[in-house]
Coordinates of C-alpha atoms in Angstrom, one line a residue:
X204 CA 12.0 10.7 -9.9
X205 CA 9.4 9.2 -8.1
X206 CA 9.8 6.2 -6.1
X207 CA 7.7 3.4 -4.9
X208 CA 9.6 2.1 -1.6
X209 CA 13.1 1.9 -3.4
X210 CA 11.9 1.7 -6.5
X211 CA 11.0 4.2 -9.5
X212 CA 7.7 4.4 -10.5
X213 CA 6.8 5.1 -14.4
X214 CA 6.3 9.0 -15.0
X215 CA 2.2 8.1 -15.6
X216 CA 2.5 6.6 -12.2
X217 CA 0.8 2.9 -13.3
X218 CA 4.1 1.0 -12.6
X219 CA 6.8 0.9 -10.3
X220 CA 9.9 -1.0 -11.5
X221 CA 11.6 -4.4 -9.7
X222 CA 15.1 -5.6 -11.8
X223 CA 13.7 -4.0 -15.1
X224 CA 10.5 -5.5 -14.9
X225 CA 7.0 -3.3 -14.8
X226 CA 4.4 -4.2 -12.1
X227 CA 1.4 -2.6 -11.6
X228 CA 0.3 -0.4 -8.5
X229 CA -2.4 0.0 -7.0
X230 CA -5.1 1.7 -8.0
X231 CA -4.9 5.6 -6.8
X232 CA -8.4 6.2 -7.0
X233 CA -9.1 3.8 -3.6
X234 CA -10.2 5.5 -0.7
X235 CA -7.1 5.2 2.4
X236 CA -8.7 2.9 4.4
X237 CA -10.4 0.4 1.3
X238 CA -6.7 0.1 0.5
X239 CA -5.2 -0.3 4.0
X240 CA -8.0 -3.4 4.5
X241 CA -6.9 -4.8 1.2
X242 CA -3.3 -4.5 1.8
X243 CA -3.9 -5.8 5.3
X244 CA -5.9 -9.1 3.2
X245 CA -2.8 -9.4 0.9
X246 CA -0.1 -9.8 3.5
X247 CA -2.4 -11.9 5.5
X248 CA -2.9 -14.2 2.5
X249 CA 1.0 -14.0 1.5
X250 CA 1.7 -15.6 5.0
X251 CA -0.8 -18.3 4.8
X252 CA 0.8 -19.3 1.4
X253 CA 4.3 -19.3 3.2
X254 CA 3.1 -21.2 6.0
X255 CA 1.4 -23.5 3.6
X256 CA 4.3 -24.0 1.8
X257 CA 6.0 -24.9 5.0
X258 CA 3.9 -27.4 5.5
X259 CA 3.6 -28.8 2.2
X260 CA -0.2 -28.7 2.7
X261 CA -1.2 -28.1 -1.1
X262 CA -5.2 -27.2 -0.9
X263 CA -4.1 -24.8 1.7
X264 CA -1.3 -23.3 -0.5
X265 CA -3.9 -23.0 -3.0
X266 CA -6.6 -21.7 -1.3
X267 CA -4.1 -19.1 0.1
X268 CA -3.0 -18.3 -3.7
X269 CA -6.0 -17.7 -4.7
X270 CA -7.2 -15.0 -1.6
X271 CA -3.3 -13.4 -2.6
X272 CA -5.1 -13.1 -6.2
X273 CA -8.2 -11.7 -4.9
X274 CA -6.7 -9.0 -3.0
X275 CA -4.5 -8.1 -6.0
X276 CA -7.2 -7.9 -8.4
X277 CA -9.3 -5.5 -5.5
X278 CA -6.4 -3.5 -5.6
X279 CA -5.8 -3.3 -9.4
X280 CA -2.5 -4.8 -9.2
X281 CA -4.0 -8.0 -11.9
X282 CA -7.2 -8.4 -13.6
X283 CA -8.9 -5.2 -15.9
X284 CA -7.0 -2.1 -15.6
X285 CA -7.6 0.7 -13.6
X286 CA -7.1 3.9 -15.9
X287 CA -9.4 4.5 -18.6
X288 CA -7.4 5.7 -21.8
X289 CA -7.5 2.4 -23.8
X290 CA -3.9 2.0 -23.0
X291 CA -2.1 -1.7 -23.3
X292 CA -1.6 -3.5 -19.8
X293 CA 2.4 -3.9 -19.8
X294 CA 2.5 -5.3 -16.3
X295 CA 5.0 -7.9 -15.9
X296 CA 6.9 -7.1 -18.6
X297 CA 10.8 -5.7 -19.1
X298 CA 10.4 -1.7 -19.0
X299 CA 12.8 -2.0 -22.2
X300 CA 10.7 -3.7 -24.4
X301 CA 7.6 -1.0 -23.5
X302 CA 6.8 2.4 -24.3
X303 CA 8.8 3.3 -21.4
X304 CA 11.8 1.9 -22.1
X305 CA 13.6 5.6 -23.0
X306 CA 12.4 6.7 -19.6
X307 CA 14.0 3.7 -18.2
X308 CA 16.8 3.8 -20.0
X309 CA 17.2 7.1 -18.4
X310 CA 17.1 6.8 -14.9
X311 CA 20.1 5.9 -12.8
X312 CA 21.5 2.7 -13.1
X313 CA 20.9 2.2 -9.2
X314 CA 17.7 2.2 -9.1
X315 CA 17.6 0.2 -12.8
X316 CA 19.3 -2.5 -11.6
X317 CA 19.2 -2.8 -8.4
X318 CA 17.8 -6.0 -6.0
X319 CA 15.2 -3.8 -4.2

């Protein structure tokens, strides 16, 4: 099984699974170091959101939301899809209401339920 940090990733490789739910990696087809400066972008706009938040400063909050949404949508995690095969966009939804739900169904129960 292949795992993404701690946690499976879907056998066509566009999801990795978090308490039953599908997310959406990143796309593969980025070059290393696109993807390393748009990770980078991401983590730096997660911590402005948290700091925001802190601070109860809304318009920063926002403004860092929105760079956390830009980043996710460079890496393919939200916005158009990243494969090409016409297949539906399950991200964000429970693995056992997808196509994948047998494949789910079948992996261990650790890595199915698990708080990773």
């Amino acid at each position: 099984m292949r795992l993404a940090g701690k946690n499976p990733v879907t056998p066509d490789g566009r999801y990795f699974v978090v308490r039953g739910r599908l997310w959406r990696m990143s796309d593969p087809s980025l070059p290393a170091h696109e993807r390393e400066k748009l990770v980078h972008e991401l983590m730096t706009a997660r911590r402005a959101v948290r700091m925001a938040r802190r601070a109860a400063d809304a318009d920063a909050q926002n403004s860092g939301r929105a760079a956390v949404d830009r980043a996710k949508r460079a890496l393919g995690e939200r916005g158009p899809v990243w494969w090409g095969d016409g297949s539906e966009d399950y991200n964000r939804r429970m693995a056992r209401n997808t196509p994948y739900a047998e494949w789910y169904a079948g992996i261990p129960e650790l890595y199915r339920s698990g708080s990773t």
